Each structure stands twice: as C-alpha cells, then as structure tokens.
Amino acid sequence: MTDKDDFSAALNPAAPDGATILANERARSSIPVEKFSRYLLTSKYIEQQNRILKANLARPDLYKLALARAKWIRQLKDKVGWNDDEYQMAATLCDDVLPYYLHTAIFIATVLQQGSAAQKVYWMPKLEAWEVIGAYAQTELGHGSNVRGLELEARWDPRTKEFVLHSPHLTASKWWNGTMGRTANYVIAVAQLLLPVSGSGAETKVDPETGEYTKPKNPEVVYGSLTHVRAKLVMEARLALARAVTVAVRYLSIRRQFKDKDALQDTAPEINVLDYPTVQFRILPLLATTFPLHYSGKAMGKLYERTRTDIERSGDFAALAELHSTSSGLKSLCTDISANSIETFEGDNYMITQQVARYLIKKVRELVERPNSQATTRTEESLRRFLASKDTKLYLSVLTSDEDIVEAFEWRAAYLSFKAYEKREIQKQTWNSLLIDFYRLSRAHSQSILVIKFYNAINNDSNNIPSAQTRSTLRDLFRLFALSTMETEACEFYSCGAISNEHLDAVTPRVFDLMQRIRPHVVSLVDAWIFCCTVRWAGPMTKSTKNYSSWHIGRIR
C-alpha cells in the first residue's frame, strides 16, 4: 500500500498537537534554556555533541545488534578523527552498553595506571589501534566480594619467564566479566600469584627478570581501575536518569486524562497528567535529583583526576582512601537512584556499601583515639562537630534555611557513623550482623555528599547561572531533592536529633509547595539536557518539537 492509498496519511492529530502543547509549556517558563544548557553542559560539550551527530549516528544501523553499533562507532572514530572523549560521547549517544565498554573503561586504564614504562610503549599503540581488544577478568564463578579468595592461580615459571595459569576448581572459571566471552582477544587476569618462594596474593604483575614481586607503596592503588569505573558510572547514572525524566516529562505534558470532577462545565477539557499532584510527587523529585547527581558526578571526576595526579607526580596517597570511599558510596547510591533495580556493572550495591562503612568507622576510631588531631576532610570536620555535641538535639530550621538542610544531612551521617562504630568496636557485634546498618550508613553519607555538592555548586557558581529565574529554580530543586529525601528517611533525621517532629510534619506540605513552584519550568529544565532523536528506546519523546501522533503512524505504515 502506498501513501496515496493510505487514508491515514491525510489525517492530522487532534488539536492541540504535541508540539503545540510543549510550546505552550515552554512559554510558561522564563528560564533561558540555551544559556542554561551552556552553563550546565558547557559550550564545548554541546558543540562536540552537535558535530558528532552530523556523522549520522541516527541512521538505522544503530538499531542492529550492539556489536554492530560498536563497530560502526569505532569506524566513525577513525573516519571523523574523534579523540577519546569524543568517542566516549558517541558511545553514550548510541544509548547502549557496547561490547567494547570494558576495553575503553577499564582495560586501557589498567595498563596506563599499573603497566611499566616498557609495557606501555609496547601495548598502548596496539590498544589504541584496537589490534588488542581487552577484558578485565577478576570476578569468578565462585567469587563474591573476597578478592583475596580468588581461585585462579598464576604460577611463575622462571625458566620460560611465563605465567602458568591453573584453575584448581570449576568455580575458578572467570565469569560474569563483560567483553570476555566473544569480543576480547586479550585479558588482564587477576589471579593468585605463586612465586618460587611464596605466594603474593591476587596481583597483576611481577618482574620477569628477577621473578620477584614488589608490593606497591599503597596496596589500594591496585584497585584504581575499579575506582575509575565507579567514577564513570556516577557520571553515566545522571544522564540515564535525566533521559528517563525527559521522556516522562514530555509525555506527561502532552498526555491528558479525565476531566476535573469539580469543573462547572461539561465541556471542560481533560487535565494534563503532569498537573496531577500524585504524578508530580513521583516525577518532580526525580527531576530535582538529576542535578545533584550531575554536580556530584563532576566533583567525583575531579577528585579522581586530582588523586591520580597526586599519586603520579609526588607519590601522595593521602586522598586515596577518601576517593575509594566516595566512589563506592556514590556508585551504589547513584545507580540505585537512576533505576531502582538496576543491574549493576560491577559488584553488588548492598555489598559495596561495606567499603564506605569501613572507612567511616575507621575515621571515628581515629577521632576517638586522637580527639585533638586536625581534620583534613569535610567528613572528618563533620564527625568532629558531632562528637563535640552528640548529646544535643539540634532541631534545625530545614524549612527556612538551606544551610540547615546541609547541616541536617551531615549530622545524620555522623550520627549513623558513631552508631556503627559503637556496635562494631565497643559492643563487638559481628560484621555480617551489621550489614543493613552499613547500607543505611553508606546511603546517608552518600546522600549528604549529593546535598553538599548541589548546594556548593549553586552558591559557588551563582554568578554564572543564567538569569535570576534559573538561580531561583535551581534553589527550589535543591530544596525539593533534599526535603523529599528527608521525607523518605524521616525516622533517621528525627532519631539523630537533626529535625523536630513538628518540622518533619511540615516537610510534606513544603514539598508540595516546591513542586507547584517548579511545575511551570519542568519542560524547560529537561530541554536544557539537549537530548535528541538518537535516544532510540524513547521514540519521539526525546524530540523537543516532534508531532508525536504523526510520528507513530508513520512508523507503522
């Protein structure tokens, strides 16, 4: 059947169409979207995205299997001359977890961070030319979270100067590792290192000339590759959530359901779904959440780069524990927030929070043993303030003071840190019996980081935020994120003495008030993320001006 025979080709959607509705929504807001986009993403990011999209990323090839997409993007990298950052953006715009993800995210990073100078000279040209496609094989069929308990053995043969790999059990099989099954032709295998003298545990290298293993100055640097991936996941989580919120807001702006039961006229139009408070209560806090994820992701990236620079230039490992703890907590929280039951890329979200708890308990122990020591991080300062006044009920004014909101989150995290310390160190409760406590502690600590980073970004960069309306709306988004989180975690905020019952009762009405203030700007806010038609799973809902009804009909002709 041709378009001439298809009667639907002559049909138009009932007025108003989707494009008109979105235009009306945008007219309600005075937020300068283009300026806000440049502030949020930077002009360089936007220009780079536009340039990459000209390479026809939206062609039907993107609907093929992930491997075909990955190969095509890799070919485009050579054809167009993208650098690594541009390639990563192209992979993100493709909107799929590509088979080469671990090659670019962790395999290359491991060689760069842990390889010798000679190894880098030999391997990096091959990696960059993709003659070598690598996987990172750590997790085994029988391996949970005990890296020291890996079963694969790598025995050093000084005669041949080779490793002899041995799997003593079926559960020593490297399993669950991405890229490894069919795509990679090389692998970094983490195994129990067996030397002629003695074993050195789960390691990745040895001196081939002497057969000796020299431990790094700080053992945690060995896990720098995983920390790098966690930092990337924090950044990617905010875009995943922002995409979903963009689709939801645009759809709910257009979708109408049911008339107002209290309307005086039978001819009253159906109500926009986004105008229902029950819908706003689900969507607008998520919209607010995209921004602390964004700012915290940027801060996480800077912390990672600064720590790596300190290690490489001066051998300063001081910030490594903070980086490890922060990346673990934020990776867990941000992926949980982005999609409640998300399939995590590495590690289990409940188990990984133990690392945060271990770090915080250690900090409390150090503070108790050396109360006069100088605080070097904000976490240590917060714990010190709590120790000085831990029997005090603060009852902060979170409804009227943004500073008090920040203090309430830090106070709650410090309270749970000391509770965990008391149960573990004083009462000697078993580690496994405290796993739920540790999860809650990690969640509280990571939520406080999100609140702090969001608050600091708004206040420290206030002059660069375009227009007074944008600044005002960002502050409302900060309050909505913080107070809606506070509402969900009300019991902990009350138990620690940060907020009174009276103020907690007033949080819900305040959240509804904030949603009403933000409501006129929600379409403009998601427009600022500049998500375009390349988001394949969302159909037309990521297009800012598309006639949605016609698009769907056209798809099935």
Coordinates of C-alpha atoms in Angstrom, one line a residue:
M1 CA 0.0 0.0 0.0
T2 CA 1.4 3.4 -1.0
D3 CA 1.0 6.7 0.8
K4 CA -1.7 7.6 -1.8
D5 CA -3.8 4.5 -0.8
D6 CA -3.3 5.0 2.9
F7 CA -6.1 7.2 4.3
S8 CA -4.1 7.8 7.5
A9 CA -1.6 9.9 5.5
A10 CA -4.2 12.7 5.2
L11 CA -5.1 12.7 8.9
N12 CA -3.7 15.2 11.4
P13 CA -3.7 14.7 15.2
A14 CA -6.5 16.4 17.1
A15 CA -5.6 19.9 18.2
P16 CA -3.6 20.8 20.1
D17 CA -0.9 18.6 18.9
G18 CA 2.2 17.6 20.9
A19 CA 4.4 20.3 19.5
T20 CA 1.9 23.0 20.4
I21 CA 1.5 21.7 23.9
L22 CA 5.2 21.7 24.5
A23 CA 5.5 25.2 23.0
N24 CA 2.8 26.4 25.5
E25 CA 4.6 24.7 28.3
R26 CA 7.9 26.4 27.4
A27 CA 6.1 29.8 27.2
R28 CA 5.2 29.4 30.9
S29 CA 8.8 29.5 31.9
S30 CA 11.3 32.4 31.8
I31 CA 14.3 30.1 32.1
P32 CA 16.7 30.8 29.2
V33 CA 17.1 27.2 28.1
E34 CA 20.1 27.7 25.7
K35 CA 22.1 29.7 28.3
F36 CA 21.2 27.2 31.0
S37 CA 22.3 24.3 28.7
R38 CA 25.7 26.1 28.1
Y39 CA 26.1 26.6 31.9
L40 CA 25.1 23.0 32.7
L41 CA 27.0 21.2 30.0
T42 CA 29.4 23.8 28.7
S43 CA 29.6 25.1 25.1
K44 CA 32.4 22.7 24.3
Y45 CA 30.2 19.7 25.2
I46 CA 27.2 21.0 23.1
E47 CA 29.4 21.8 20.1
Q48 CA 31.0 18.4 20.3
Q49 CA 27.7 16.7 20.5
N50 CA 26.3 18.6 17.5
R51 CA 29.5 17.8 15.5
I52 CA 29.2 14.1 16.3
L53 CA 25.6 13.9 15.5
K54 CA 26.4 15.2 12.0
A55 CA 28.2 11.9 11.4
N56 CA 24.7 10.3 11.1
L57 CA 24.6 8.5 14.4
A58 CA 20.8 8.2 14.0
R59 CA 21.0 6.0 10.9
P60 CA 19.1 2.7 11.0
D61 CA 22.4 0.8 11.7
L62 CA 22.0 1.9 15.3
Y63 CA 19.0 -0.5 15.6
K64 CA 21.2 -3.5 14.9
L65 CA 22.9 -5.6 17.5
A66 CA 25.1 -3.8 20.0
L67 CA 28.2 -5.3 18.4
A68 CA 27.3 -3.8 15.0
R69 CA 26.7 -0.4 16.7
A70 CA 30.0 -0.6 18.4
K71 CA 31.9 -1.5 15.3
W72 CA 30.3 1.3 13.4
I73 CA 31.1 3.9 16.0
R74 CA 34.7 2.6 16.1
Q75 CA 34.9 3.1 12.3
L76 CA 33.5 6.6 12.7
K77 CA 36.2 7.4 15.2
D78 CA 38.8 6.8 12.5
K79 CA 36.8 8.4 9.7
V80 CA 35.9 11.6 11.5
G81 CA 39.0 11.8 13.6
W82 CA 37.4 11.7 17.1
N83 CA 39.6 11.8 20.2
D84 CA 38.9 9.5 23.1
D85 CA 36.4 12.0 24.8
E86 CA 34.5 12.4 21.5
Y87 CA 34.4 8.6 21.1
Q88 CA 33.0 8.2 24.6
M89 CA 30.3 10.8 23.8
A90 CA 29.4 8.9 20.6
A91 CA 29.1 5.7 22.6
T92 CA 26.8 7.5 25.1
L93 CA 24.6 8.9 22.4
C94 CA 24.3 5.5 20.8
D95 CA 22.4 4.7 24.1
D96 CA 23.5 1.1 24.5
V97 CA 26.1 -0.7 26.7
L98 CA 28.5 -1.5 23.9
P99 CA 30.6 -4.7 23.9
Y100 CA 33.8 -2.7 24.0
Y101 CA 32.9 -0.8 27.1
L102 CA 35.3 -2.6 29.4
H103 CA 38.1 -2.3 26.8
T104 CA 37.9 1.5 26.9
A105 CA 36.8 2.0 30.5
I106 CA 39.0 -0.4 32.5
F107 CA 41.4 -2.4 30.3
I108 CA 43.2 0.6 28.9
A109 CA 43.1 2.4 32.3
T110 CA 44.7 -0.6 34.0
V111 CA 47.6 -0.7 31.5
L112 CA 48.1 3.1 31.9
Q113 CA 48.0 3.0 35.7
Q114 CA 49.8 -0.2 36.5
G115 CA 51.9 -1.0 33.5
S116 CA 55.6 -0.3 33.4
A117 CA 57.1 2.2 31.0
A118 CA 58.2 -0.6 28.7
Q119 CA 54.8 -2.3 28.8
K120 CA 53.1 1.0 27.9
V121 CA 55.4 1.6 24.9
Y122 CA 54.6 -2.0 23.7
W123 CA 50.9 -2.3 24.4
M124 CA 49.4 1.2 24.1
P125 CA 49.8 1.5 20.3
K126 CA 48.1 -1.9 19.9
L127 CA 45.3 -0.9 22.3
E128 CA 44.7 2.4 20.6
A129 CA 44.7 0.8 17.2
W130 CA 42.3 -1.9 18.6
E131 CA 44.6 -4.7 17.4
V132 CA 44.2 -5.7 21.0
I133 CA 40.7 -5.7 22.5
G134 CA 40.9 -6.4 26.2
A135 CA 38.7 -7.5 29.0
Y136 CA 39.3 -7.3 32.8
A137 CA 38.8 -10.7 34.3
Q138 CA 38.6 -10.6 38.1
T139 CA 35.2 -12.0 39.2
E140 CA 35.0 -15.8 39.1
L141 CA 32.1 -18.2 39.2
G142 CA 32.7 -18.8 42.9
H143 CA 33.9 -15.3 43.7
G144 CA 31.7 -12.9 45.7
S145 CA 33.4 -9.9 47.3
N146 CA 36.5 -11.6 48.7
V147 CA 39.2 -10.6 46.1
R148 CA 41.8 -12.3 48.3
G149 CA 39.9 -15.6 47.8
L150 CA 40.2 -15.8 44.1
E151 CA 40.9 -19.3 43.0
L152 CA 42.7 -18.9 39.6
E153 CA 46.4 -19.4 40.1
A154 CA 49.2 -17.8 38.1
R155 CA 52.5 -19.7 38.8
W156 CA 55.6 -18.0 37.6
D157 CA 58.0 -20.2 35.6
P158 CA 61.5 -18.6 35.9
R159 CA 62.8 -20.9 33.1
T160 CA 60.4 -19.8 30.4
K161 CA 59.6 -16.4 32.1
E162 CA 55.9 -17.1 31.7
F163 CA 52.9 -17.5 33.9
V164 CA 51.3 -20.9 34.0
L165 CA 47.6 -20.4 34.7
H166 CA 45.8 -23.1 36.6
S167 CA 42.1 -23.4 37.6
P168 CA 42.1 -25.8 40.6
H169 CA 38.3 -25.8 40.7
L170 CA 35.4 -25.3 38.4
T171 CA 34.5 -22.2 40.4
A172 CA 37.8 -20.7 39.4
S173 CA 36.3 -20.0 36.0
K174 CA 36.3 -16.3 35.2
W175 CA 32.7 -15.5 35.0
W176 CA 30.3 -12.5 34.7
N177 CA 33.1 -10.4 33.1
G178 CA 31.9 -8.3 30.2
T179 CA 33.6 -8.3 26.8
M180 CA 35.4 -11.6 27.6
G181 CA 33.2 -14.2 26.0
R182 CA 33.4 -13.4 22.3
T183 CA 34.7 -9.8 21.8
A184 CA 38.1 -9.6 23.6
N185 CA 41.3 -11.3 22.3
Y186 CA 43.4 -10.3 25.3
V187 CA 42.6 -10.2 29.0
I188 CA 44.0 -8.8 32.2
A189 CA 43.5 -11.8 34.5
V190 CA 43.6 -11.2 38.3
A191 CA 44.9 -14.4 40.0
Q192 CA 46.7 -15.7 43.0
L193 CA 50.4 -15.0 42.2
L194 CA 52.5 -18.1 43.0
L195 CA 56.3 -17.4 43.0
P196 CA 59.1 -20.0 43.6
V197 CA 59.4 -18.6 47.1
S198 CA 55.9 -17.8 48.2
G199 CA 52.5 -16.6 47.0
S200 CA 51.8 -12.9 46.9
G201 CA 48.0 -12.9 46.7
A202 CA 45.7 -11.6 43.9
E203 CA 48.0 -9.5 41.8
T204 CA 48.6 -8.5 38.1
K205 CA 52.3 -8.2 37.7
V206 CA 55.8 -9.5 38.5
D207 CA 59.4 -8.6 37.4
P208 CA 60.2 -11.1 34.6
E209 CA 63.9 -10.7 35.0
T210 CA 64.2 -11.4 38.8
G211 CA 61.0 -13.3 39.3
E212 CA 60.3 -11.1 42.4
Y213 CA 57.2 -9.3 43.3
T214 CA 57.5 -5.8 44.8
K215 CA 54.4 -4.5 46.5
P216 CA 53.2 -1.0 45.6
K217 CA 53.6 1.7 48.2
N218 CA 49.9 1.6 48.8
P219 CA 48.0 -1.6 48.1
E220 CA 44.8 0.3 47.3
V221 CA 46.3 1.7 44.1
V222 CA 45.9 -1.8 42.6
Y223 CA 42.2 -1.2 42.6
G224 CA 42.5 2.1 40.9
S225 CA 41.0 0.6 37.7
L226 CA 37.8 -0.3 39.5
T227 CA 37.7 3.1 41.2
H228 CA 38.0 4.7 37.7
V229 CA 35.0 2.7 36.5
R230 CA 32.9 3.6 39.6
A231 CA 33.7 7.3 38.9
K232 CA 32.5 6.9 35.3
L233 CA 29.3 5.1 36.5
V234 CA 28.4 8.1 38.7
M235 CA 28.7 10.4 35.7
E236 CA 26.7 8.0 33.5
A237 CA 24.0 7.5 36.1
R238 CA 23.0 11.1 36.0
L239 CA 22.5 11.0 32.2
A240 CA 20.5 7.8 32.5
L241 CA 18.1 9.4 34.9
A242 CA 18.0 12.6 33.0
R243 CA 16.9 10.7 29.9
A244 CA 14.2 8.9 31.7
V245 CA 12.9 12.1 33.3
T246 CA 13.0 13.9 29.9
V247 CA 10.8 11.2 28.3
A248 CA 8.4 11.2 31.3
V249 CA 8.0 15.0 31.5
R250 CA 7.4 15.5 27.8
Y251 CA 4.9 12.6 27.6
L252 CA 3.1 13.7 30.7
S253 CA 2.9 17.3 29.4
I254 CA 1.1 16.1 26.3
R255 CA -1.0 13.3 27.8
R256 CA -4.4 14.2 29.1
Q257 CA -6.7 12.1 31.3
F258 CA -10.0 12.7 32.9
K259 CA -11.9 16.0 33.5
D260 CA -11.9 17.9 36.7
K261 CA -14.7 16.4 38.8
D262 CA -15.3 19.8 40.3
A263 CA -15.5 21.7 37.0
L264 CA -18.7 23.6 36.5
Q265 CA -18.9 23.0 32.7
D266 CA -19.3 19.6 31.0
T267 CA -17.1 21.0 28.2
A268 CA -14.1 21.4 30.4
P269 CA -11.0 19.9 28.8
E270 CA -9.3 16.8 30.2
I271 CA -6.4 17.6 32.6
N272 CA -2.8 17.4 31.7
V273 CA -1.4 14.3 33.5
L274 CA 1.6 16.4 34.7
D275 CA -0.9 18.6 36.6
Y276 CA -2.0 15.8 38.9
P277 CA -0.2 16.2 42.3
T278 CA 0.1 12.4 42.6
V279 CA 2.1 12.4 39.3
Q280 CA 4.1 15.4 40.3
F281 CA 5.0 13.7 43.5
R282 CA 6.6 10.9 41.6
I283 CA 8.2 12.8 38.8
L284 CA 9.4 16.2 40.1
P285 CA 11.6 14.9 42.9
L286 CA 13.3 12.8 40.2
L287 CA 13.8 15.9 38.1
A288 CA 15.3 17.6 41.1
T289 CA 17.6 14.5 41.6
T290 CA 19.2 14.8 38.2
F291 CA 21.0 17.9 39.3
P292 CA 22.8 16.7 42.5
L293 CA 23.8 13.6 40.5
H294 CA 25.2 15.9 37.8
Y295 CA 27.2 18.1 40.2
S296 CA 28.4 15.2 42.3
G297 CA 29.4 13.3 39.2
K298 CA 31.5 16.3 38.1
A299 CA 33.1 16.6 41.6
M300 CA 33.8 12.8 41.6
G301 CA 35.6 13.1 38.3
K302 CA 37.7 16.0 39.6
L303 CA 38.5 14.1 42.8
Y304 CA 39.6 11.1 40.8
E305 CA 41.8 13.1 38.4
R306 CA 43.4 15.1 41.3
T307 CA 44.1 11.9 43.3
R308 CA 45.7 10.2 40.3
T309 CA 47.8 13.3 39.6
D310 CA 49.0 13.5 43.2
I311 CA 50.0 9.8 43.1
E312 CA 51.8 10.1 39.8
R313 CA 53.6 13.3 40.5
S314 CA 54.6 13.1 44.1
G315 CA 53.6 9.6 45.4
D316 CA 51.0 11.3 47.7
F317 CA 48.4 8.7 48.6
A318 CA 46.6 10.8 51.2
A319 CA 43.4 11.2 49.3
L320 CA 43.1 7.6 48.0
A321 CA 41.0 6.4 50.9
E322 CA 38.6 9.3 50.5
L323 CA 38.4 8.6 46.8
H324 CA 37.8 4.9 47.3
S325 CA 35.1 5.5 49.9
T326 CA 33.4 8.3 48.0
S327 CA 33.3 6.4 44.7
S328 CA 32.0 3.3 46.3
G329 CA 29.2 5.1 48.1
L330 CA 28.2 7.3 45.2
K331 CA 28.3 4.4 42.7
S332 CA 25.9 2.5 44.9
L333 CA 23.5 5.4 45.6
C334 CA 23.5 7.0 42.2
T335 CA 22.8 3.7 40.3
D336 CA 20.1 2.9 42.8
I337 CA 18.5 6.3 42.3
S338 CA 18.8 6.2 38.5
A339 CA 16.9 2.9 38.3
N340 CA 15.7 1.2 41.4
S341 CA 16.5 -2.3 40.4
I342 CA 19.4 -1.5 38.0
E343 CA 21.7 -4.4 37.0
T344 CA 25.0 -3.1 38.4
F345 CA 28.1 -3.2 36.2
E346 CA 30.4 -4.5 38.9
G347 CA 29.8 -5.5 42.4
D348 CA 26.5 -5.7 44.4
N349 CA 25.0 -2.4 45.6
Y350 CA 24.4 -3.7 49.1
M351 CA 27.8 -5.4 49.4
I352 CA 29.8 -2.4 48.1
T353 CA 28.5 -0.2 50.8
Q354 CA 30.6 -2.1 53.4
Q355 CA 33.6 -0.2 52.0
V356 CA 32.0 3.1 52.9
A357 CA 31.2 1.9 56.4
R358 CA 34.7 0.5 57.0
Y359 CA 36.1 3.9 56.0
L360 CA 33.8 5.9 58.3
I361 CA 34.2 3.5 61.3
K362 CA 38.0 4.0 60.9
K363 CA 37.6 7.8 60.9
V364 CA 35.5 7.6 64.1
R365 CA 38.1 5.4 65.7
E366 CA 40.9 7.8 64.8
L367 CA 38.9 10.7 66.2
V368 CA 38.1 8.9 69.4
E369 CA 41.7 7.9 69.9
R370 CA 43.1 11.3 68.9
P371 CA 40.5 13.9 69.6
N372 CA 42.9 16.8 69.1
S373 CA 44.1 15.8 65.7
Q374 CA 43.5 18.2 62.8
A375 CA 40.6 17.5 60.4
T376 CA 41.8 17.3 56.8
T377 CA 38.4 16.5 55.0
R378 CA 34.9 17.7 55.3
T379 CA 33.9 14.2 56.6
E380 CA 36.3 14.5 59.5
E381 CA 35.1 18.0 60.3
S382 CA 31.5 16.7 60.4
L383 CA 32.4 13.8 62.7
R384 CA 34.3 16.2 65.0
R385 CA 31.3 18.6 65.3
F386 CA 29.1 15.7 66.1
L387 CA 31.4 14.3 68.8
A388 CA 31.5 17.7 70.5
S389 CA 27.7 18.0 70.7
K390 CA 26.4 14.4 70.2
D391 CA 24.0 14.6 73.1
T392 CA 22.4 17.8 71.7
K393 CA 19.1 17.9 69.9
L394 CA 19.8 20.3 67.0
Y395 CA 16.3 20.7 65.7
L396 CA 17.5 22.6 62.7
S397 CA 15.3 25.0 60.7
V398 CA 15.3 23.0 57.5
L399 CA 12.2 24.7 56.1
T400 CA 13.7 28.1 56.1
S401 CA 17.5 27.6 55.9
D402 CA 19.4 25.9 53.1
E403 CA 22.5 25.8 55.4
D404 CA 20.5 24.0 58.0
I405 CA 19.4 21.4 55.4
V406 CA 23.1 20.7 54.6
E407 CA 23.9 20.5 58.4
A408 CA 21.0 18.1 58.9
F409 CA 22.3 15.6 56.3
E410 CA 25.8 15.8 57.7
W411 CA 24.6 15.4 61.3
R412 CA 22.5 12.3 60.3
A413 CA 25.5 10.7 58.6
A414 CA 27.8 11.4 61.6
Y415 CA 25.2 10.0 64.0
L416 CA 25.0 6.8 62.0
S417 CA 28.8 6.6 61.8
F418 CA 29.1 6.8 65.5
K419 CA 26.3 4.2 65.9
A420 CA 28.1 1.8 63.6
Y421 CA 31.4 2.4 65.5
E422 CA 29.7 1.7 68.8
K423 CA 28.1 -1.5 67.6
R424 CA 31.2 -2.8 65.9
E425 CA 34.1 -1.6 68.1
I426 CA 32.5 -1.3 71.5
Q427 CA 29.8 -3.9 71.5
K428 CA 31.8 -6.2 69.2
Q429 CA 28.8 -7.2 67.1
T430 CA 29.7 -9.3 64.1
W431 CA 30.3 -7.7 60.8
N432 CA 27.6 -9.6 58.9
S433 CA 25.0 -8.8 61.6
L434 CA 25.6 -5.1 60.8
L435 CA 25.3 -5.2 57.0
I436 CA 22.0 -3.4 57.0
D437 CA 23.3 -0.8 59.3
F438 CA 26.3 -0.3 57.0
Y439 CA 24.0 0.0 54.0
R440 CA 22.0 2.7 55.7
L441 CA 25.2 4.5 56.8
S442 CA 26.6 4.4 53.3
R443 CA 23.3 5.7 51.9
A444 CA 23.2 8.5 54.5
H445 CA 26.8 9.5 53.9
S446 CA 26.4 9.5 50.1
Q447 CA 23.1 11.5 50.3
S448 CA 25.0 14.1 52.3
I449 CA 27.6 14.3 49.6
L450 CA 24.9 14.9 47.0
V451 CA 23.3 17.6 49.1
I452 CA 26.7 19.3 49.8
K453 CA 27.8 19.2 46.1
F454 CA 24.4 20.5 44.9
Y455 CA 24.4 23.3 47.5
N456 CA 28.0 24.3 46.8
A457 CA 27.5 24.3 43.0
I458 CA 24.6 26.7 43.3
N459 CA 26.3 29.0 45.7
N460 CA 29.9 29.0 44.5
D461 CA 28.8 29.4 40.8
S462 CA 25.9 31.7 41.3
N463 CA 27.2 34.5 39.1
N464 CA 27.5 32.1 36.1
I465 CA 24.0 30.7 36.4
P466 CA 22.0 32.4 33.6
S467 CA 19.1 34.6 34.9
A468 CA 17.6 35.1 38.3
Q469 CA 14.7 32.7 37.5
T470 CA 17.2 29.9 36.8
R471 CA 19.0 30.5 40.0
S472 CA 15.7 30.6 41.9
T473 CA 14.5 27.4 40.3
L474 CA 17.8 25.6 41.0
R475 CA 17.5 26.5 44.6
D476 CA 13.9 25.1 44.6
L477 CA 15.2 22.0 43.0
F478 CA 17.9 21.7 45.7
R479 CA 15.2 22.0 48.4
L480 CA 12.9 19.6 46.7
F481 CA 15.7 16.9 46.4
A482 CA 16.8 17.4 50.0
L483 CA 13.3 17.6 51.6
S484 CA 11.8 14.8 49.6
T485 CA 14.8 12.6 50.6
M486 CA 14.4 13.8 54.2
E487 CA 10.7 12.8 54.0
T488 CA 11.7 9.3 52.9
E489 CA 14.3 9.0 55.6
A490 CA 12.3 10.8 58.3
C491 CA 12.9 8.3 61.1
E492 CA 16.7 8.7 60.9
F493 CA 16.6 12.5 60.8
Y494 CA 14.4 12.5 63.9
S495 CA 16.4 9.8 65.8
C496 CA 19.6 11.7 65.4
G497 CA 18.0 14.9 66.7
A498 CA 18.6 16.9 63.5
I499 CA 14.9 17.7 63.0
S500 CA 11.9 18.0 65.3
N501 CA 8.7 16.1 64.8
E502 CA 7.0 19.4 64.2
H503 CA 9.3 20.3 61.3
L504 CA 9.1 16.8 59.9
D505 CA 5.3 17.1 59.8
A506 CA 5.7 20.3 57.8
V507 CA 8.1 18.8 55.3
T508 CA 5.4 17.2 53.1
P509 CA 3.4 20.4 52.6
R510 CA 6.7 22.2 51.8
V511 CA 7.5 19.5 49.2
F512 CA 4.1 20.1 47.5
D513 CA 4.6 23.8 47.6
L514 CA 8.0 23.4 45.9
M515 CA 6.5 21.2 43.2
Q516 CA 4.0 23.9 42.4
R517 CA 6.8 26.5 42.1
I518 CA 8.8 24.2 39.8
R519 CA 5.9 23.0 37.7
P520 CA 5.9 25.8 35.1
H521 CA 9.6 25.2 34.4
V522 CA 9.8 21.4 34.1
V523 CA 9.8 21.2 30.3
S524 CA 12.4 23.9 30.0
L525 CA 14.5 22.1 32.6
V526 CA 14.6 18.9 30.7
D527 CA 15.1 20.8 27.4
A528 CA 18.4 22.0 28.9
W529 CA 19.9 18.5 28.8
I530 CA 19.6 18.6 25.0
F531 CA 18.6 15.0 24.5
C532 CA 17.8 14.4 20.8
C533 CA 16.4 11.8 18.5
T534 CA 19.4 9.5 18.9
V535 CA 17.9 8.1 22.1
R536 CA 16.4 5.1 20.3
W537 CA 14.3 3.5 23.0
A538 CA 12.4 6.6 23.8
G539 CA 10.9 7.1 20.4
P540 CA 9.8 10.7 19.8
M541 CA 9.6 11.7 23.4
T542 CA 13.1 12.9 23.4
K543 CA 12.5 15.2 20.4
S544 CA 11.7 18.7 21.5
T545 CA 9.4 19.7 18.6
K546 CA 8.1 16.4 17.1
N547 CA 4.5 15.8 16.2
Y548 CA 4.2 12.6 18.2
S549 CA 0.9 11.2 16.7
S550 CA 2.1 11.5 13.1
W551 CA 5.5 10.0 14.0
H552 CA 3.9 6.9 15.5
I553 CA 1.6 6.4 12.5
G554 CA 4.5 6.9 10.1
R555 CA 6.4 4.2 11.9
I556 CA 3.8 1.5 11.1
R557 CA 2.9 2.4 7.6

